[in-house]
mmCIF file of C-alpha atoms in Angstrom:
data_model
loop_
_atom_site.group_PDB
_atom_site.id
_atom_site.type_symbol
_atom_site.label_atom_id
_atom_site.label_comp_id
_atom_site.label_asym_id
_atom_site.label_seq_id
_atom_site.Cartn_x
_atom_site.Cartn_y
_atom_site.Cartn_z
ATOM 1 C CA GLY N 1433 4.318 -9.312 2.473
ATOM 2 C CA LEU N 1434 4.794 -8.829 6.155
ATOM 3 C CA GLU N 1435 8.556 -8.217 5.689
ATOM 4 C CA PHE N 1436 7.894 -4.864 4.096
ATOM 5 C CA ALA N 1437 5.395 -3.845 6.688
ATOM 6 C CA GLY N 1438 6.204 -0.556 8.599
ATOM 7 C CA LEU N 1439 7.657 -0.616 12.163
ATOM 8 C CA HIS N 1440 4.251 0.428 13.523
ATOM 9 C CA ASP N 1441 1.619 -1.710 11.844
ATOM 10 C CA HIS N 1442 2.553 -5.080 13.513
ATOM 11 C CA MET N 1443 1.709 -6.437 16.878
ATOM 12 C CA PRO N 1444 4.705 -8.210 18.298
ATOM 13 C CA THR N 1445 4.410 -11.791 19.509
ATOM 14 C CA PRO N 1446 5.675 -12.737 22.911
ATOM 15 C CA GLU N 1447 8.751 -14.284 21.288
ATOM 16 C CA GLU N 1448 9.500 -11.111 19.389
ATOM 17 C CA GLU N 1449 9.280 -9.196 22.465
ATOM 18 C CA GLU N 1450 11.659 -11.395 24.279
ATOM 19 C CA VAL N 1451 14.351 -11.015 21.482
ATOM 20 C CA ALA N 1452 13.768 -7.355 21.401
ATOM 21 C CA ALA N 1453 14.143 -6.847 25.174
ATOM 22 C CA SER N 1454 17.367 -9.183 25.172
ATOM 23 C CA TYR N 1455 18.697 -7.265 22.211
ATOM 24 C CA ALA N 1456 18.059 -3.870 23.918
ATOM 25 C CA LEU N 1457 19.792 -4.962 27.011
ATOM 26 C CA GLU N 1458 23.004 -5.944 24.926
ATOM 27 C CA LEU N 1459 22.506 -2.758 22.898
ATOM 28 C CA ALA N 1460 22.886 -0.769 26.209
ATOM 29 C CA GLU N 1461 26.595 -1.593 26.315
ATOM 30 C CA LEU N 1462 27.144 0.320 22.952
ATOM 31 C CA THR N 1463 27.843 3.721 24.492
ATOM 32 C CA PHE N 1464 31.067 4.421 22.445
ATOM 33 C CA ASN N 1465 32.539 3.315 19.066
ATOM 34 C CA SER N 1466 33.623 -0.257 20.139
ATOM 35 C CA LYS N 1467 34.280 -2.574 17.142
ATOM 36 C CA PRO N 1468 34.105 -5.767 19.478
ATOM 37 C CA ILE N 1469 30.611 -4.700 20.747
ATOM 38 C CA ILE N 1470 29.292 -3.807 17.367
ATOM 39 C CA ASN N 1471 30.640 -7.203 15.986
ATOM 40 C CA SER N 1472 28.892 -9.082 18.850
ATOM 41 C CA LEU N 1473 25.673 -7.189 18.175
ATOM 42 C CA THR N 1474 25.911 -7.758 14.463
ATOM 43 C CA MET N 1475 26.326 -11.471 15.066
ATOM 44 C CA ILE N 1476 23.414 -11.610 17.367
ATOM 45 C CA ALA N 1477 21.313 -9.696 14.851
ATOM 46 C CA ASP N 1478 22.509 -12.485 12.255
ATOM 47 C CA GLU N 1479 21.684 -15.361 14.510
ATOM 48 C CA GLU N 1480 18.045 -13.711 15.242
ATOM 49 C CA ARG N 1481 17.482 -12.843 11.508
ATOM 50 C CA ALA N 1482 13.909 -14.354 11.901
ATOM 51 C CA PHE N 1483 13.351 -11.352 14.311
ATOM 52 C CA SER N 1484 14.787 -8.703 12.023
ATOM 53 C CA HIS N 1485 11.680 -6.650 12.269
ATOM 54 C CA ALA N 1486 11.824 -6.590 16.131
ATOM 55 C CA ILE N 1487 15.555 -5.929 16.303
ATOM 56 C CA ALA N 1488 15.580 -3.200 13.580
ATOM 57 C CA GLY N 1489 12.911 -1.430 15.789
ATOM 58 C CA VAL N 1490 15.063 -1.712 18.910
ATOM 59 C CA VAL N 1491 17.955 -0.262 16.959
ATOM 60 C CA LEU N 1492 16.038 2.531 15.365
ATOM 61 C CA ARG N 1493 14.375 3.535 18.798
ATOM 62 C CA LYS N 1494 17.747 3.689 20.524
ATOM 63 C CA ILE N 1495 19.261 5.861 17.879
ATOM 64 C CA GLY N 1496 16.186 8.073 18.356
ATOM 65 C CA SER N 1497 16.430 8.201 22.144
ATOM 66 C CA ALA N 1498 20.325 8.133 22.501
ATOM 67 C CA LEU N 1499 22.008 11.273 23.479
ATOM 68 C CA ALA N 1500 23.499 13.259 20.508
ATOM 69 C CA ASP N 1501 27.067 12.223 21.295
ATOM 70 C CA LYS N 1502 25.915 8.481 21.699
ATOM 71 C CA LYS N 1503 24.062 8.061 18.303
ATOM 72 C CA LEU N 1504 27.034 7.446 16.135
ATOM 73 C CA PRO N 1505 28.203 4.149 17.674
ATOM 74 C CA ILE N 1506 24.554 2.867 17.086
ATOM 75 C CA ILE N 1507 24.421 4.202 13.585
ATOM 76 C CA TYR N 1508 27.749 2.247 12.951
ATOM 77 C CA LEU N 1509 25.865 -0.961 14.241
ATOM 78 C CA LEU N 1510 23.031 -0.312 11.884
ATOM 79 C CA ASP N 1511 25.620 0.039 9.127
ATOM 80 C CA SER N 1512 27.407 -3.273 10.227
ATOM 81 C CA ILE N 1513 24.124 -5.255 10.350
ATOM 82 C CA CYS N 1514 22.981 -4.030 6.932
ATOM 83 C CA LYS N 1515 26.516 -4.770 5.315
ATOM 84 C CA ASN N 1516 27.068 -8.041 6.969
ATOM 85 C CA VAL N 1517 23.586 -9.486 7.506
ATOM 86 C CA GLY N 1518 22.101 -7.927 4.574
ATOM 87 C CA ALA N 1519 18.461 -7.987 3.104
ATOM 88 C CA ALA N 1520 16.404 -9.134 6.094
ATOM 89 C CA TYR N 1521 17.561 -5.893 7.839
ATOM 90 C CA LYS N 1522 17.975 -3.464 4.915
ATOM 91 C CA ASN N 1523 14.133 -3.540 4.083
ATOM 92 C CA HIS N 1524 13.400 -2.505 7.773
ATOM 93 C CA PHE N 1525 16.047 0.223 8.008
ATOM 94 C CA ALA N 1526 16.013 1.735 4.558
ATOM 95 C CA PRO N 1527 12.517 3.892 4.923
ATOM 96 C CA ALA N 1528 13.866 5.343 8.166
ATOM 97 C CA LEU N 1529 17.279 6.331 7.088
ATOM 98 C CA PRO N 1530 16.969 9.849 5.778
ATOM 99 C CA GLN N 1531 15.056 10.987 9.021
ATOM 100 C CA THR N 1532 17.278 8.841 11.356
ATOM 101 C CA ILE N 1533 20.543 10.081 9.877
ATOM 102 C CA GLY N 1534 19.235 13.639 9.431
ATOM 103 C CA ASP N 1535 18.151 13.851 12.965
ATOM 104 C CA ALA N 1536 21.557 12.564 14.346
ATOM 105 C CA PHE N 1537 23.245 14.987 11.923
ATOM 106 C CA ASP N 1538 21.127 17.992 13.113
ATOM 107 C CA ALA N 1539 21.973 17.092 16.855
ATOM 108 C CA ASN N 1540 25.586 16.978 16.493
ATOM 109 C CA GLY N 1541 28.666 19.167 15.528
ATOM 110 C CA PRO N 1542 31.072 19.174 12.425
ATOM 111 C CA LYS N 1543 33.109 16.175 13.619
ATOM 112 C CA VAL N 1544 30.051 13.649 13.842
ATOM 113 C CA ARG N 1545 28.507 15.322 10.750
ATOM 114 C CA THR N 1546 31.658 14.617 8.746
ATOM 115 C CA SER N 1547 31.645 10.960 10.047
ATOM 116 C CA LEU N 1548 27.895 10.565 9.117
ATOM 117 C CA GLN N 1549 28.670 12.080 5.631
ATOM 118 C CA LYS N 1550 31.577 9.624 4.929
ATOM 119 C CA LEU N 1551 29.394 6.769 6.229
ATOM 120 C CA VAL N 1552 26.510 7.579 3.813
ATOM 121 C CA ASP N 1553 29.050 7.699 0.982
ATOM 122 C CA THR N 1554 29.746 4.113 1.670
ATOM 123 C CA TRP N 1555 26.098 3.122 1.137
ATOM 124 C CA THR N 1556 26.020 3.363 -2.638
ATOM 125 C CA GLY N 1557 25.333 -0.277 -3.784
ATOM 126 C CA VAL N 1558 24.154 -1.119 -0.215
ATOM 127 C CA PHE N 1559 20.904 0.569 -0.157
ATOM 128 C CA GLU N 1560 18.536 1.556 -3.045
ATOM 129 C CA PRO N 1561 19.809 4.632 -4.842
ATOM 130 C CA ALA N 1562 16.832 6.545 -3.838
ATOM 131 C CA VAL N 1563 17.372 5.914 -0.302
ATOM 132 C CA VAL N 1564 21.023 7.053 -0.444
ATOM 133 C CA ALA N 1565 20.018 10.167 -2.397
ATOM 134 C CA ALA N 1566 17.296 11.053 -0.003
ATOM 135 C CA THR N 1567 19.777 10.588 2.912
ATOM 136 C CA ARG N 1568 22.447 12.729 1.223
ATOM 137 C CA ALA N 1569 20.049 15.359 0.399
ATOM 138 C CA ARG N 1570 18.704 15.497 4.041
ATOM 139 C CA ILE N 1571 22.238 15.849 5.466
ATOM 140 C CA GLY N 1572 23.751 17.964 2.675
ATOM 141 C CA ALA N 1573 20.867 20.443 2.944
ATOM 142 C CA SER N 1574 21.413 20.822 6.632
ATOM 143 C CA ALA N 1575 25.154 21.184 6.276
ATOM 144 C CA ALA N 1576 25.072 24.043 3.828
ATOM 145 C CA PRO N 1577 21.866 26.245 4.621
ATOM 146 C CA ALA N 1578 23.556 29.139 2.739
ATOM 147 C CA ALA N 1579 23.986 27.101 -0.672
ATOM 148 C CA THR N 1580 22.197 28.765 -3.478
ATOM 149 C CA ALA N 1581 21.233 25.527 -5.351
ATOM 150 C CA ALA N 1582 19.181 23.383 -3.080
ATOM 151 C CA PRO N 1583 19.448 19.534 -3.920
ATOM 152 C CA ALA N 1584 16.280 18.425 -5.733
ATOM 153 C CA PRO N 1585 13.725 16.625 -3.508
ATOM 154 C CA PRO N 1586 13.748 12.749 -3.904
ATOM 155 C CA GLY N 1587 11.419 11.874 -7.020
ATOM 156 C CA ALA N 1588 12.002 15.222 -8.685
ATOM 157 C CA ALA N 1589 12.826 15.015 -12.456
#
């Protein structure tokens, strides 16, 4: 069905574009780890669940374009939406998580890396085991390039 479509193979309707633009404007406020702003953005995502495709796209693009030190609060928002709103969003975010979290991990220093690792540890039971494993492998591998035993790639026996 459409709800599992990738973020790029779908032409947005004018209404979706409007919701996305409005959400992007609100999201611009999230430049630091602010629980009230994250809660407010999570509530809007809940109210606009019918547009989860558009909103997930806005959040992922913002994580991608944000400066290194501004990525973590938006990742915390992604986490909050998935844990509090649920399935409508998880399906859109899950395929992008290994790369999204991996890129944020690579762009940051030890403090943010530790925060990201702790966050991913809370995703067991939230996302499919394969998604959590792939994300863990992506940030575990980057953290310890000198490790002798590399984690098995997702899907390996």
